[in-house]
Amino acid sequence: MSKIHVFVSFDIEHDGELYELLLEQSRSPSSGFAVLGGSERSAGTDVGSASVRRRIREADQVIVICGKHTEASTRVSAELLIAREERTPYFLLWGRREIMCTKPIGAKASEGMYGWTRQVLQNQFTLVSRKADADAAAESVRHATRKR
């Protein structure tokens, strides 16, 4: 299986070290994922910059690292909205074991946060990979049907 390309959304002001931990984990040959980029400081009120939108669109999946102050981060909420608009799958990752983590504004009440373990990440990447394979097969069938 090829590596899943991810965009990482996180609260820059409070959870930068969590992003660094995920980057470090992605560098392991057996990680199953590569980080295309992550949240970035933006000038003024431009929280959803064109470059962030492009990187989210190009990603196979978005990982939203949730920390104590995530619900107050307009940046993370904007990135979650962009992921939905671009139809990029995402999941919420519980970033800190020792404290209560919060979901970004805009996250659905039914969306849970996954514990940060290697197995959870692998399971999420496997789901995305299987869906991509199924979508490609369906597109192939549609294409073959149109040619008839």
PDB file of N, CA, C and O in Angstrom, residues 21-47:
ATOM      1  N   LEU A  21       5.169  16.105  16.678  1.00  0.00           N
ATOM      2  CA  LEU A  21       5.149  14.678  17.018  1.00  0.00           C
ATOM      3  C   LEU A  21       4.568  13.844  15.871  1.00  0.00           C
ATOM      4  O   LEU A  21       5.084  12.773  15.543  1.00  0.00           O
ATOM      5  N   LEU A  22       3.499  14.348  15.257  1.00  0.00           N
ATOM      6  CA  LEU A  22       2.899  13.622  14.139  1.00  0.00           C
ATOM      7  C   LEU A  22       3.835  13.616  12.936  1.00  0.00           C
ATOM      8  O   LEU A  22       3.968  12.601  12.247  1.00  0.00           O
ATOM      9  N   LEU A  23       4.520  14.731  12.697  1.00  0.00           N
ATOM     10  CA  LEU A  23       5.524  14.781  11.619  1.00  0.00           C
ATOM     11  C   LEU A  23       6.607  13.732  11.847  1.00  0.00           C
ATOM     12  O   LEU A  23       6.992  13.004  10.917  1.00  0.00           O
ATOM     13  N   GLU A  24       7.085  13.669  13.075  1.00  0.00           N
ATOM     14  CA  GLU A  24       8.119  12.690  13.420  1.00  0.00           C
ATOM     15  C   GLU A  24       7.611  11.263  13.197  1.00  0.00           C
ATOM     16  O   GLU A  24       8.313  10.417  12.640  1.00  0.00           O
ATOM     17  N   GLN A  25       6.365  11.013  13.600  1.00  0.00           N
ATOM     18  CA  GLN A  25       5.785   9.682  13.418  1.00  0.00           C
ATOM     19  C   GLN A  25       5.663   9.348  11.927  1.00  0.00           C
ATOM     20  O   GLN A  25       5.877   8.211  11.525  1.00  0.00           O
ATOM     21  N   SER A  26       5.354  10.334  11.095  1.00  0.00           N
ATOM     22  CA  SER A  26       5.191  10.092   9.654  1.00  0.00           C
ATOM     23  C   SER A  26       6.502   9.716   8.977  1.00  0.00           C
ATOM     24  O   SER A  26       6.495   9.089   7.914  1.00  0.00           O
ATOM     25  N   ARG A  27       7.611  10.066   9.584  1.00  0.00           N
ATOM     26  CA  ARG A  27       8.926   9.782   8.990  1.00  0.00           C
ATOM     27  C   ARG A  27       9.345   8.323   9.153  1.00  0.00           C
ATOM     28  O   ARG A  27      10.298   7.881   8.513  1.00  0.00           O
ATOM     29  N   SER A  28       8.644   7.580   9.976  1.00  0.00           N
ATOM     30  CA  SER A  28       8.933   6.161  10.146  1.00  0.00           C
ATOM     31  C   SER A  28       8.556   5.431   8.857  1.00  0.00           C
ATOM     32  O   SER A  28       7.482   5.672   8.298  1.00  0.00           O
ATOM     33  N   PRO A  29       9.432   4.547   8.359  1.00  0.00           N
ATOM     34  CA  PRO A  29       9.130   3.834   7.116  1.00  0.00           C
ATOM     35  C   PRO A  29       7.814   3.041   7.167  1.00  0.00           C
ATOM     36  O   PRO A  29       7.177   2.836   6.153  1.00  0.00           O
ATOM     37  N   SER A  30       7.396   2.631   8.346  1.00  0.00           N
ATOM     38  CA  SER A  30       6.178   1.829   8.463  1.00  0.00           C
ATOM     39  C   SER A  30       4.944   2.656   8.828  1.00  0.00           C
ATOM     40  O   SER A  30       3.894   2.100   9.125  1.00  0.00           O
ATOM     41  N   SER A  31       5.051   3.976   8.772  1.00  0.00           N
ATOM     42  CA  SER A  31       3.948   4.821   9.241  1.00  0.00           C
ATOM     43  C   SER A  31       2.703   4.731   8.369  1.00  0.00           C
ATOM     44  O   SER A  31       1.599   4.870   8.862  1.00  0.00           O
ATOM     45  N   GLY A  32       2.868   4.562   7.075  1.00  0.00           N
ATOM     46  CA  GLY A  32       1.717   4.494   6.179  1.00  0.00           C
ATOM     47  C   GLY A  32       1.208   5.846   5.724  1.00  0.00           C
ATOM     48  O   GLY A  32       0.249   5.926   4.972  1.00  0.00           O
ATOM     49  N   PHE A  33       1.842   6.940   6.188  1.00  0.00           N
ATOM     50  CA  PHE A  33       1.379   8.260   5.761  1.00  0.00           C
ATOM     51  C   PHE A  33       2.527   9.248   5.621  1.00  0.00           C
ATOM     52  O   PHE A  33       3.596   9.073   6.203  1.00  0.00           O
ATOM     53  N   ALA A  34       2.277  10.265   4.817  1.00  0.00           N
ATOM     54  CA  ALA A  34       3.221  11.363   4.628  1.00  0.00           C
ATOM     55  C   ALA A  34       2.446  12.666   4.797  1.00  0.00           C
ATOM     56  O   ALA A  34       1.323  12.799   4.293  1.00  0.00           O
ATOM     57  N   VAL A  35       3.036  13.612   5.500  1.00  0.00           N
ATOM     58  CA  VAL A  35       2.382  14.893   5.748  1.00  0.00           C
ATOM     59  C   VAL A  35       2.697  15.853   4.602  1.00  0.00           C
ATOM     60  O   VAL A  35       3.849  16.155   4.335  1.00  0.00           O
ATOM     61  N   LEU A  36       1.627  16.310   3.916  1.00  0.00           N
ATOM     62  CA  LEU A  36       1.773  17.296   2.838  1.00  0.00           C
ATOM     63  C   LEU A  36       1.934  18.697   3.387  1.00  0.00           C
ATOM     64  O   LEU A  36       2.507  19.557   2.745  1.00  0.00           O
ATOM     65  N   GLY A  37       1.384  18.922   4.559  1.00  0.00           N
ATOM     66  CA  GLY A  37       1.450  20.243   5.173  1.00  0.00           C
ATOM     67  C   GLY A  37       0.493  20.312   6.331  1.00  0.00           C
ATOM     68  O   GLY A  37      -0.208  19.345   6.644  1.00  0.00           O
ATOM     69  N   GLY A  38       0.471  21.480   6.939  1.00  0.00           N
ATOM     70  CA  GLY A  38      -0.394  21.671   8.081  1.00  0.00           C
ATOM     71  C   GLY A  38      -0.848  23.097   8.200  1.00  0.00           C
ATOM     72  O   GLY A  38      -0.550  23.935   7.340  1.00  0.00           O
ATOM     73  N   SER A  39      -1.559  23.363   9.252  1.00  0.00           N
ATOM     74  CA  SER A  39      -2.048  24.708   9.517  1.00  0.00           C
ATOM     75  C   SER A  39      -0.889  25.693   9.443  1.00  0.00           C
ATOM     76  O   SER A  39       0.245  25.357   9.795  1.00  0.00           O
ATOM     77  N   GLU A  40      -1.198  26.879   8.983  1.00  0.00           N
ATOM     78  CA  GLU A  40      -0.149  27.901   8.883  1.00  0.00           C
ATOM     79  C   GLU A  40      -0.689  29.233   9.375  1.00  0.00           C
ATOM     80  O   GLU A  40      -1.882  29.491   9.305  1.00  0.00           O
ATOM     81  N   ARG A  41       0.220  30.013   9.890  1.00  0.00           N
ATOM     82  CA  ARG A  41      -0.170  31.355  10.321  1.00  0.00           C
ATOM     83  C   ARG A  41      -0.535  32.143   9.071  1.00  0.00           C
ATOM     84  O   ARG A  41       0.137  32.064   8.063  1.00  0.00           O
ATOM     85  N   SER A  42      -1.636  32.872   9.159  1.00  0.00           N
ATOM     86  CA  SER A  42      -2.076  33.640   8.000  1.00  0.00           C
ATOM     87  C   SER A  42      -2.072  35.122   8.337  1.00  0.00           C
ATOM     88  O   SER A  42      -2.192  35.519   9.487  1.00  0.00           O
ATOM     89  N   ALA A  43      -1.933  35.907   7.295  1.00  0.00           N
ATOM     90  CA  ALA A  43      -1.922  37.355   7.467  1.00  0.00           C
ATOM     91  C   ALA A  43      -3.353  37.857   7.617  1.00  0.00           C
ATOM     92  O   ALA A  43      -4.250  37.452   6.878  1.00  0.00           O
ATOM     93  N   GLY A  44      -3.561  38.718   8.565  1.00  0.00           N
ATOM     94  CA  GLY A  44      -4.875  39.332   8.739  1.00  0.00           C
ATOM     95  C   GLY A  44      -5.962  38.326   9.041  1.00  0.00           C
ATOM     96  O   GLY A  44      -5.804  37.444   9.855  1.00  0.00           O
ATOM     97  N   THR A  45      -7.061  38.459   8.331  1.00  0.00           N
ATOM     98  CA  THR A  45      -8.218  37.593   8.578  1.00  0.00           C
ATOM     99  C   THR A  45      -8.317  36.462   7.571  1.00  0.00           C
ATOM    100  O   THR A  45      -9.294  35.730   7.565  1.00  0.00           O
ATOM    101  N   ASP A  46      -7.328  36.286   6.721  1.00  0.00           N
ATOM    102  CA  ASP A  46      -7.357  35.251   5.685  1.00  0.00           C
ATOM    103  C   ASP A  46      -7.006  33.896   6.290  1.00  0.00           C
ATOM    104  O   ASP A  46      -5.906  33.395   6.124  1.00  0.00           O
ATOM    105  N   VAL A  47      -7.959  33.301   6.998  1.00  0.00           N
ATOM    106  CA  VAL A  47      -7.712  32.035   7.676  1.00  0.00           C
ATOM    107  C   VAL A  47      -7.677  30.885   6.682  1.00  0.00           C
ATOM    108  O   VAL A  47      -6.898  29.962   6.819  1.00  0.00           O
TER     109      VAL A  47
END
